[in-house]
Amino acid sequence: MLTIDNFDAYYGKSQALRDFSVKVAPGEVLCLLGRNGAGKTTALKSIMGIVKPQRGRIVLDGADLTGLPANRIPMAGLGYVPQGRRLFAELTVRENLEIGLMTRKSGPHALERALSYFPALRERFSQRSGTLSGGEQTMLAIARALCIEPTILMLDEPTEGLMPSMIATIRDVVIRLRDEGVGVLLVEQRIDAVLPVASRIAFMDHGEIKAEMEIDAVRADPSVLKTYLGVGH
Ligand SMILES: Nc1ncnc2c1ncn2[C@@H]1O[C@H](COP(=O)(O)OP(=O)(O)O)[C@@H](O)[C@H]1O
Ligand SMILES: [Mg+2]
């Protein structure tokens, strides 16, 4: 279980996160939805300790991680796929995965399990990651995050710019992770990207969570989408 309580974060004097609180339990998918600039990426970076929150608390599986340096957060079992993937372009697929494995000194079974989600990566092992297609890079970024055997995995707009077939692949992986008991915090801008996988939806705007709803309640009353996202459904 990941618990974030009352994060505030700033860029200079500008407040980017206001009283941000979420809980993600094992086996559920919490989707963080909001327009460009709403603060979704800042929220994930604050959780990872990349942006330092000025207030608030983070607890993962009973361990208080508040104030830890950014390199210690993944070691506690929090997986992160940043927006735009952030691979080491000059390194091969294998080397990118090895970095994931070193983070928590995971054994070969962690690599096997990560690759079981994306068998196609095996054929690319010695290829430089910068030469992969966009979809393959996304698969590698997720596989690298899975190499730490996370109890909670956070994905920042993983389907951005991908073809429909690759979007379906990512969706199936999220569903499989959920069903295997991983908690997923999924950031997206578009509701259709998350409807098939979400357990709950948190709507974010101006650095704040404006509402949080069970997915069934969103399906029953889609007018909330217009209220919080400004889209008609
Ligand atoms: N490194 C930064 N320095 C200053 N302002 C930033 C930085 N990153 C993001 N911001 C600002 O913080 C706000 C939230 O951005 P971001 O978290 O990237 O939103 P989202 O991921 O929802 O699109 C925006 O107003 C953005 O311009
Ligand atoms: Mg973003």
PDB file of C-alpha atoms and ligand atoms in Angstrom:
ATOM      1  CA  MET A   1       0.000   0.000   0.000  1.00  0.00           C
ATOM      2  CA  LEU A   2       1.236   3.454  -0.979  1.00  0.00           C
ATOM      3  CA  THR A   3      -0.040   6.354   1.087  1.00  0.00           C
ATOM      4  CA  ILE A   4       0.672   9.964   0.224  1.00  0.00           C
ATOM      5  CA  ASP A   5      -0.570  12.522   2.728  1.00  0.00           C
ATOM      6  CA  ASN A   6      -0.829  16.265   2.114  1.00  0.00           C
ATOM      7  CA  PHE A   7       2.030  16.924  -0.301  1.00  0.00           C
ATOM      8  CA  ASP A   8       2.726  20.565  -1.199  1.00  0.00           C
ATOM      9  CA  ALA A   9       5.378  21.228  -3.835  1.00  0.00           C
ATOM     10  CA  TYR A  10       6.751  24.369  -5.457  1.00  0.00           C
ATOM     11  CA  TYR A  11       8.814  25.442  -8.453  1.00  0.00           C
ATOM     12  CA  GLY A  12      10.414  28.593  -7.067  1.00  0.00           C
ATOM     13  CA  LYS A  13       7.521  30.569  -5.639  1.00  0.00           C
ATOM     14  CA  SER A  14       4.936  28.917  -7.841  1.00  0.00           C
ATOM     15  CA  GLN A  15       2.943  26.194  -6.093  1.00  0.00           C
ATOM     16  CA  ALA A  16       2.588  23.127  -8.328  1.00  0.00           C
ATOM     17  CA  LEU A  17       1.052  20.682  -5.836  1.00  0.00           C
ATOM     18  CA  ARG A  18      -1.554  21.541  -3.188  1.00  0.00           C
ATOM     19  CA  ASP A  19      -2.477  19.201  -0.382  1.00  0.00           C
ATOM     20  CA  PHE A  20      -2.027  16.180  -2.648  1.00  0.00           C
ATOM     21  CA  SER A  21      -3.122  12.917  -1.019  1.00  0.00           C
ATOM     22  CA  VAL A  22      -3.638   9.487  -2.583  1.00  0.00           C
ATOM     23  CA  LYS A  23      -3.724   5.864  -1.533  1.00  0.00           C
ATOM     24  CA  VAL A  24      -2.940   2.970  -3.865  1.00  0.00           C
ATOM     25  CA  ALA A  25      -3.650  -0.541  -2.605  1.00  0.00           C
ATOM     26  CA  PRO A  26      -2.230  -3.792  -3.998  1.00  0.00           C
ATOM     27  CA  GLY A  27      -4.260  -5.057  -6.945  1.00  0.00           C
ATOM     28  CA  GLU A  28      -5.936  -1.789  -7.849  1.00  0.00           C
ATOM     29  CA  VAL A  29      -5.414   0.822 -10.538  1.00  0.00           C
ATOM     30  CA  LEU A  30      -5.774   4.435  -9.487  1.00  0.00           C
ATOM     31  CA  CYS A  31      -5.881   6.727 -12.507  1.00  0.00           C
ATOM     32  CA  LEU A  32      -4.784  10.312 -12.168  1.00  0.00           C
ATOM     33  CA  LEU A  33      -6.459  12.319 -14.903  1.00  0.00           C
ATOM     34  CA  GLY A  34      -6.059  15.955 -15.775  1.00  0.00           C
ATOM     35  CA  ARG A  35      -5.237  18.422 -18.486  1.00  0.00           C
ATOM     36  CA  ASN A  36      -1.751  19.364 -19.592  1.00  0.00           C
ATOM     37  CA  GLY A  37      -0.167  21.406 -16.805  1.00  0.00           C
ATOM     38  CA  ALA A  38      -2.498  20.105 -14.082  1.00  0.00           C
ATOM     39  CA  GLY A  39       0.432  18.851 -12.008  1.00  0.00           C
ATOM     40  CA  LYS A  40       0.286  15.097 -12.695  1.00  0.00           C
ATOM     41  CA  THR A  41       3.991  14.706 -13.511  1.00  0.00           C
ATOM     42  CA  THR A  42       4.918  16.910 -10.564  1.00  0.00           C
ATOM     43  CA  ALA A  43       2.839  14.640  -8.328  1.00  0.00           C
ATOM     44  CA  LEU A  44       4.751  11.541  -9.457  1.00  0.00           C
ATOM     45  CA  LYS A  45       8.127  13.308  -9.256  1.00  0.00           C
ATOM     46  CA  SER A  46       7.308  14.388  -5.699  1.00  0.00           C
ATOM     47  CA  ILE A  47       6.422  10.820  -4.768  1.00  0.00           C
ATOM     48  CA  MET A  48       9.768   9.671  -6.234  1.00  0.00           C
ATOM     49  CA  GLY A  49      11.655  12.391  -4.331  1.00  0.00           C
ATOM     50  CA  ILE A  50      12.829  14.020  -7.594  1.00  0.00           C
ATOM     51  CA  VAL A  51      10.885  17.162  -6.731  1.00  0.00           C
ATOM     52  CA  LYS A  52      11.127  17.711  -2.976  1.00  0.00           C
ATOM     53  CA  PRO A  53       7.728  18.245  -1.377  1.00  0.00           C
ATOM     54  CA  GLN A  54       7.763  20.986   1.262  1.00  0.00           C
ATOM     55  CA  ARG A  55       5.063  19.331   3.296  1.00  0.00           C
ATOM     56  CA  GLY A  56       3.529  15.903   3.572  1.00  0.00           C
ATOM     57  CA  ARG A  57       4.294  12.260   4.221  1.00  0.00           C
ATOM     58  CA  ILE A  58       4.902   9.152   2.100  1.00  0.00           C
ATOM     59  CA  VAL A  59       4.510   5.630   3.457  1.00  0.00           C
ATOM     60  CA  LEU A  60       5.071   2.484   1.367  1.00  0.00           C
ATOM     61  CA  ASP A  61       4.158  -0.913   2.793  1.00  0.00           C
ATOM     62  CA  GLY A  62       4.494   0.420   6.323  1.00  0.00           C
ATOM     63  CA  ALA A  63       7.862   2.138   5.776  1.00  0.00           C
ATOM     64  CA  ASP A  64       7.984   5.918   6.119  1.00  0.00           C
ATOM     65  CA  LEU A  65       9.950   7.199   3.111  1.00  0.00           C
ATOM     66  CA  THR A  66       9.415  10.895   3.812  1.00  0.00           C
ATOM     67  CA  GLY A  67      12.475  12.982   2.941  1.00  0.00           C
ATOM     68  CA  LEU A  68      14.541  10.111   1.534  1.00  0.00           C
ATOM     69  CA  PRO A  69      16.847  10.961  -1.386  1.00  0.00           C
ATOM     70  CA  ALA A  70      15.492  10.097  -4.840  1.00  0.00           C
ATOM     71  CA  ASN A  71      17.756   7.053  -5.291  1.00  0.00           C
ATOM     72  CA  ARG A  72      16.355   5.409  -2.140  1.00  0.00           C
ATOM     73  CA  ILE A  73      12.697   5.463  -3.144  1.00  0.00           C
ATOM     74  CA  PRO A  74      12.930   2.766  -5.885  1.00  0.00           C
ATOM     75  CA  MET A  75      14.979   0.638  -3.476  1.00  0.00           C
ATOM     76  CA  ALA A  76      11.910   0.518  -1.232  1.00  0.00           C
ATOM     77  CA  GLY A  77       9.878  -1.069  -4.044  1.00  0.00           C
ATOM     78  CA  LEU A  78       8.256   1.831  -5.851  1.00  0.00           C
ATOM     79  CA  GLY A  79       8.439   1.434  -9.637  1.00  0.00           C
ATOM     80  CA  TYR A  80       8.330   4.483 -11.904  1.00  0.00           C
ATOM     81  CA  VAL A  81       7.991   4.897 -15.657  1.00  0.00           C
ATOM     82  CA  PRO A  82       8.581   8.609 -16.299  1.00  0.00           C
ATOM     83  CA  GLN A  83       6.809  10.602 -18.980  1.00  0.00           C
ATOM     84  CA  GLY A  84       8.802  10.325 -22.220  1.00  0.00           C
ATOM     85  CA  ARG A  85      10.377   7.057 -20.946  1.00  0.00           C
ATOM     86  CA  ARG A  86      13.838   8.437 -20.053  1.00  0.00           C
ATOM     87  CA  LEU A  87      15.858   5.456 -21.222  1.00  0.00           C
ATOM     88  CA  PHE A  88      19.618   5.520 -21.607  1.00  0.00           C
ATOM     89  CA  ALA A  89      19.578   5.827 -25.408  1.00  0.00           C
ATOM     90  CA  GLU A  90      23.228   4.815 -25.884  1.00  0.00           C
ATOM     91  CA  LEU A  91      22.851   1.671 -23.805  1.00  0.00           C
ATOM     92  CA  THR A  92      21.448  -1.594 -25.105  1.00  0.00           C
ATOM     93  CA  VAL A  93      18.147  -3.104 -24.050  1.00  0.00           C
ATOM     94  CA  ARG A  94      20.020  -5.545 -21.814  1.00  0.00           C
ATOM     95  CA  GLU A  95      22.039  -2.759 -20.157  1.00  0.00           C
ATOM     96  CA  ASN A  96      18.911  -0.711 -19.461  1.00  0.00           C
ATOM     97  CA  LEU A  97      17.325  -3.742 -17.812  1.00  0.00           C
ATOM     98  CA  GLU A  98      20.493  -4.435 -15.809  1.00  0.00           C
ATOM     99  CA  ILE A  99      20.249  -0.950 -14.324  1.00  0.00           C
ATOM    100  CA  GLY A 100      16.765  -1.868 -13.137  1.00  0.00           C
ATOM    101  CA  LEU A 101      18.055  -5.117 -11.671  1.00  0.00           C
ATOM    102  CA  MET A 102      20.948  -3.414  -9.841  1.00  0.00           C
ATOM    103  CA  THR A 103      18.643  -0.952  -8.093  1.00  0.00           C
ATOM    104  CA  ARG A 104      17.424  -3.589  -5.662  1.00  0.00           C
ATOM    105  CA  LYS A 105      19.966  -6.317  -6.450  1.00  0.00           C
ATOM    106  CA  SER A 106      17.136  -8.356  -7.951  1.00  0.00           C
ATOM    107  CA  GLY A 107      17.959 -11.852  -9.149  1.00  0.00           C
ATOM    108  CA  PRO A 108      17.511 -13.385 -12.610  1.00  0.00           C
ATOM    109  CA  HIS A 109      13.916 -14.359 -11.802  1.00  0.00           C
ATOM    110  CA  ALA A 110      13.020 -10.643 -11.711  1.00  0.00           C
ATOM    111  CA  LEU A 111      14.379 -10.231 -15.246  1.00  0.00           C
ATOM    112  CA  GLU A 112      12.526 -13.337 -16.433  1.00  0.00           C
ATOM    113  CA  ARG A 113       9.298 -12.070 -14.936  1.00  0.00           C
ATOM    114  CA  ALA A 114       9.715  -8.602 -16.463  1.00  0.00           C
ATOM    115  CA  LEU A 115      10.398 -10.158 -19.868  1.00  0.00           C
ATOM    116  CA  SER A 116       7.368 -12.420 -19.550  1.00  0.00           C
ATOM    117  CA  TYR A 117       5.266  -9.286 -19.978  1.00  0.00           C
ATOM    118  CA  PHE A 118       7.174  -8.220 -23.089  1.00  0.00           C
ATOM    119  CA  PRO A 119       8.625 -11.293 -24.831  1.00  0.00           C
ATOM    120  CA  ALA A 120       9.411  -9.198 -27.929  1.00  0.00           C
ATOM    121  CA  LEU A 121      12.191  -7.431 -25.992  1.00  0.00           C
ATOM    122  CA  ARG A 122      14.275 -10.595 -25.922  1.00  0.00           C
ATOM    123  CA  GLU A 123      14.944 -10.304 -29.639  1.00  0.00           C
ATOM    124  CA  ARG A 124      16.239  -6.772 -29.082  1.00  0.00           C
ATOM    125  CA  PHE A 125      18.635  -7.516 -26.213  1.00  0.00           C
ATOM    126  CA  SER A 126      21.801  -6.204 -27.843  1.00  0.00           C
ATOM    127  CA  GLN A 127      20.156  -3.316 -29.720  1.00  0.00           C
ATOM    128  CA  ARG A 128      20.805   0.251 -28.531  1.00  0.00           C
ATOM    129  CA  SER A 129      17.619   1.453 -26.911  1.00  0.00           C
ATOM    130  CA  GLY A 130      17.692   4.762 -28.798  1.00  0.00           C
ATOM    131  CA  THR A 131      17.126   2.840 -32.032  1.00  0.00           C
ATOM    132  CA  LEU A 132      13.959   1.081 -30.802  1.00  0.00           C
ATOM    133  CA  SER A 133      10.512   2.121 -31.991  1.00  0.00           C
ATOM    134  CA  GLY A 134       8.414   4.258 -29.650  1.00  0.00           C
ATOM    135  CA  GLY A 135       6.345   1.263 -28.608  1.00  0.00           C
ATOM    136  CA  GLU A 136       9.423  -0.858 -27.941  1.00  0.00           C
ATOM    137  CA  GLN A 137      10.948   1.946 -25.868  1.00  0.00           C
ATOM    138  CA  THR A 138       7.797   2.088 -23.765  1.00  0.00           C
ATOM    139  CA  MET A 139       7.912  -1.680 -23.277  1.00  0.00           C
ATOM    140  CA  LEU A 140      11.550  -1.407 -22.197  1.00  0.00           C
ATOM    141  CA  ALA A 141      10.814   1.445 -19.789  1.00  0.00           C
ATOM    142  CA  ILE A 142       8.056  -0.599 -18.146  1.00  0.00           C
ATOM    143  CA  ALA A 143      10.184  -3.762 -18.098  1.00  0.00           C
ATOM    144  CA  ARG A 144      13.033  -1.817 -16.478  1.00  0.00           C
ATOM    145  CA  ALA A 145      10.663  -0.578 -13.767  1.00  0.00           C
ATOM    146  CA  LEU A 146       9.407  -4.141 -13.242  1.00  0.00           C
ATOM    147  CA  CYS A 147      12.977  -5.343 -12.680  1.00  0.00           C
ATOM    148  CA  ILE A 148      12.830  -3.882  -9.170  1.00  0.00           C
ATOM    149  CA  GLU A 149       9.809  -6.131  -8.479  1.00  0.00           C
ATOM    150  CA  PRO A 150       7.701  -3.171  -7.376  1.00  0.00           C
ATOM    151  CA  THR A 151       4.740  -3.503  -5.050  1.00  0.00           C
ATOM    152  CA  ILE A 152       3.438  -0.252  -6.558  1.00  0.00           C
ATOM    153  CA  LEU A 153       4.121   0.871 -10.139  1.00  0.00           C
ATOM    154  CA  MET A 154       3.585   4.452 -11.341  1.00  0.00           C
ATOM    155  CA  LEU A 155       3.239   5.144 -15.069  1.00  0.00           C
ATOM    156  CA  ASP A 156       3.242   8.701 -16.455  1.00  0.00           C
ATOM    157  CA  GLU A 157       1.297   8.840 -19.754  1.00  0.00           C
ATOM    158  CA  PRO A 158       2.682   5.539 -21.048  1.00  0.00           C
ATOM    159  CA  THR A 159       0.398   5.537 -24.117  1.00  0.00           C
ATOM    160  CA  GLU A 160       1.351   9.039 -25.295  1.00  0.00           C
ATOM    161  CA  GLY A 161       2.067   8.947 -29.035  1.00  0.00           C
ATOM    162  CA  LEU A 162       1.640   5.183 -29.433  1.00  0.00           C
ATOM    163  CA  MET A 163      -0.307   3.257 -32.081  1.00  0.00           C
ATOM    164  CA  PRO A 164      -3.615   1.669 -31.033  1.00  0.00           C
ATOM    165  CA  SER A 165      -2.155  -1.865 -31.058  1.00  0.00           C
ATOM    166  CA  MET A 166       0.623  -0.816 -28.679  1.00  0.00           C
ATOM    167  CA  ILE A 167      -1.859   1.033 -26.458  1.00  0.00           C
ATOM    168  CA  ALA A 168      -3.782  -2.256 -26.195  1.00  0.00           C
ATOM    169  CA  THR A 169      -0.565  -4.095 -25.241  1.00  0.00           C
ATOM    170  CA  ILE A 170       0.153  -1.612 -22.440  1.00  0.00           C
ATOM    171  CA  ARG A 171      -3.433  -1.853 -21.236  1.00  0.00           C
ATOM    172  CA  ASP A 172      -3.206  -5.660 -21.069  1.00  0.00           C
ATOM    173  CA  VAL A 173       0.027  -5.415 -19.075  1.00  0.00           C
ATOM    174  CA  VAL A 174      -1.599  -3.027 -16.578  1.00  0.00           C
ATOM    175  CA  ILE A 175      -4.518  -5.442 -16.189  1.00  0.00           C
ATOM    176  CA  ARG A 176      -2.163  -8.382 -15.664  1.00  0.00           C
ATOM    177  CA  LEU A 177      -0.114  -6.475 -13.076  1.00  0.00           C
ATOM    178  CA  ARG A 178      -3.286  -5.499 -11.247  1.00  0.00           C
ATOM    179  CA  ASP A 179      -4.515  -9.089 -11.267  1.00  0.00           C
ATOM    180  CA  GLU A 180      -1.159 -10.266  -9.917  1.00  0.00           C
ATOM    181  CA  GLY A 181      -1.521  -7.888  -6.973  1.00  0.00           C
ATOM    182  CA  VAL A 182       0.622  -4.924  -8.021  1.00  0.00           C
ATOM    183  CA  GLY A 183      -0.890  -1.536  -7.210  1.00  0.00           C
ATOM    184  CA  VAL A 184      -0.798   0.809 -10.216  1.00  0.00           C
ATOM    185  CA  LEU A 185      -0.890   4.599 -10.271  1.00  0.00           C
ATOM    186  CA  LEU A 186      -1.601   5.462 -13.903  1.00  0.00           C
ATOM    187  CA  VAL A 187      -1.403   9.027 -15.204  1.00  0.00           C
ATOM    188  CA  GLU A 188      -3.218   9.869 -18.412  1.00  0.00           C
ATOM    189  CA  GLN A 189      -4.830  12.896 -20.041  1.00  0.00           C
ATOM    190  CA  ARG A 190      -7.630  11.091 -21.827  1.00  0.00           C
ATOM    191  CA  ILE A 191     -10.441   9.193 -20.176  1.00  0.00           C
ATOM    192  CA  ASP A 192     -10.684   6.550 -22.923  1.00  0.00           C
ATOM    193  CA  ALA A 193      -7.113   5.476 -22.117  1.00  0.00           C
ATOM    194  CA  VAL A 194      -8.066   4.510 -18.574  1.00  0.00           C
ATOM    195  CA  LEU A 195     -11.738   3.466 -18.575  1.00  0.00           C
ATOM    196  CA  PRO A 196     -10.999  -0.214 -19.305  1.00  0.00           C
ATOM    197  CA  VAL A 197      -8.417  -0.574 -16.522  1.00  0.00           C
ATOM    198  CA  ALA A 198      -9.260   1.881 -13.742  1.00  0.00           C
ATOM    199  CA  SER A 199     -10.489   0.913 -10.306  1.00  0.00           C
ATOM    200  CA  ARG A 200     -10.776   4.557  -9.262  1.00  0.00           C
ATOM    201  CA  ILE A 201     -10.218   7.909 -10.926  1.00  0.00           C
ATOM    202  CA  ALA A 202      -8.729  11.011  -9.314  1.00  0.00           C
ATOM    203  CA  PHE A 203      -9.296  14.228 -11.256  1.00  0.00           C
ATOM    204  CA  MET A 204      -6.504  16.757 -10.976  1.00  0.00           C
ATOM    205  CA  ASP A 205      -6.431  20.448 -11.840  1.00  0.00           C
ATOM    206  CA  HIS A 206      -4.179  23.326 -10.742  1.00  0.00           C
ATOM    207  CA  GLY A 207      -2.049  21.012  -8.615  1.00  0.00           C
ATOM    208  CA  GLU A 208      -5.009  19.688  -6.652  1.00  0.00           C
ATOM    209  CA  ILE A 209      -7.168  16.592  -6.656  1.00  0.00           C
ATOM    210  CA  LYS A 210     -10.644  17.980  -7.267  1.00  0.00           C
ATOM    211  CA  ALA A 211     -12.530  14.705  -6.927  1.00  0.00           C
ATOM    212  CA  GLU A 212     -11.932  11.003  -6.579  1.00  0.00           C
ATOM    213  CA  MET A 213     -14.498   8.454  -7.721  1.00  0.00           C
ATOM    214  CA  GLU A 214     -14.963   4.723  -8.136  1.00  0.00           C
ATOM    215  CA  ILE A 215     -14.961   3.784 -11.819  1.00  0.00           C
ATOM    216  CA  ASP A 216     -18.571   2.543 -11.614  1.00  0.00           C
ATOM    217  CA  ALA A 217     -19.698   5.976 -10.416  1.00  0.00           C
ATOM    218  CA  VAL A 218     -17.930   7.614 -13.391  1.00  0.00           C
ATOM    219  CA  ARG A 219     -19.607   5.195 -15.794  1.00  0.00           C
ATOM    220  CA  ALA A 220     -22.995   5.860 -14.189  1.00  0.00           C
ATOM    221  CA  ASP A 221     -22.596   9.640 -14.417  1.00  0.00           C
ATOM    222  CA  PRO A 222     -20.225  10.594 -17.257  1.00  0.00           C
ATOM    223  CA  SER A 223     -21.169  14.269 -16.793  1.00  0.00           C
ATOM    224  CA  VAL A 224     -18.388  14.423 -14.181  1.00  0.00           C
ATOM    225  CA  LEU A 225     -15.943  14.134 -17.071  1.00  0.00           C
ATOM    226  CA  LYS A 226     -17.193  17.392 -18.496  1.00  0.00           C
ATOM    227  CA  THR A 227     -16.955  19.028 -15.092  1.00  0.00           C
ATOM    228  CA  TYR A 228     -13.384  17.963 -14.382  1.00  0.00           C
ATOM    229  CA  LEU A 229     -11.815  17.463 -17.786  1.00  0.00           C
ATOM    230  CA  GLY A 230     -13.893  19.765 -19.979  1.00  0.00           C
ATOM    231  CA  VAL A 231     -14.778  16.983 -22.406  1.00  0.00           C
ATOM    232  CA  GLY A 232     -18.153  15.768 -23.543  1.00  0.00           C
ATOM    233  CA  HIS A 233     -18.962  12.048 -23.307  1.00  0.00           C
TER     234      HIS A 233
HETATM  235  N1  LIG B   1      10.818  22.089 -13.853  1.00  0.00           N
HETATM  236  C1  LIG B   1       9.814  22.995 -13.755  1.00  0.00           C
HETATM  237  N2  LIG B   1      10.069  24.264 -13.398  1.00  0.00           N
HETATM  238  C2  LIG B   1       9.078  25.177 -13.284  1.00  0.00           C
HETATM  239  N3  LIG B   1       7.769  24.902 -13.487  1.00  0.00           N
HETATM  240  C3  LIG B   1       7.457  23.648 -13.846  1.00  0.00           C
HETATM  241  C4  LIG B   1       8.461  22.633 -14.000  1.00  0.00           C
HETATM  242  N4  LIG B   1       7.841  21.486 -14.362  1.00  0.00           N
HETATM  243  C5  LIG B   1       6.526  21.767 -14.439  1.00  0.00           C
HETATM  244  N5  LIG B   1       6.283  23.071 -14.134  1.00  0.00           N
HETATM  245  C6  LIG B   1       4.962  23.716 -14.074  1.00  0.00           C
HETATM  246  O1  LIG B   1       4.183  23.057 -13.087  1.00  0.00           O
HETATM  247  C7  LIG B   1       2.842  22.879 -13.537  1.00  0.00           C
HETATM  248  C8  LIG B   1       2.493  21.404 -13.559  1.00  0.00           C
HETATM  249  O2  LIG B   1       3.267  20.759 -14.555  1.00  0.00           O
HETATM  250  P1  LIG B   1       3.245  19.176 -14.733  1.00  0.00           P
HETATM  251  O3  LIG B   1       3.374  18.549 -13.406  1.00  0.00           O
HETATM  252  O4  LIG B   1       4.251  18.844 -15.759  1.00  0.00           O
HETATM  253  O5  LIG B   1       1.764  18.944 -15.288  1.00  0.00           O
HETATM  254  P2  LIG B   1       1.134  17.716 -16.115  1.00  0.00           P
HETATM  255  O6  LIG B   1       2.035  16.545 -15.951  1.00  0.00           O
HETATM  256  O7  LIG B   1      -0.212  17.518 -15.493  1.00  0.00           O
HETATM  257  O8  LIG B   1       1.024  18.167 -17.529  1.00  0.00           O
HETATM  258  C9  LIG B   1       2.760  23.546 -14.903  1.00  0.00           C
HETATM  259  O9  LIG B   1       2.287  24.863 -14.711  1.00  0.00           O
HETATM  260  C10 LIG B   1       4.193  23.546 -15.381  1.00  0.00           C
HETATM  261  O10 LIG B   1       4.430  24.614 -16.255  1.00  0.00           O
HETATM  262 MG    MG B   2       2.961  15.365 -17.383  1.00  0.00          MG
END
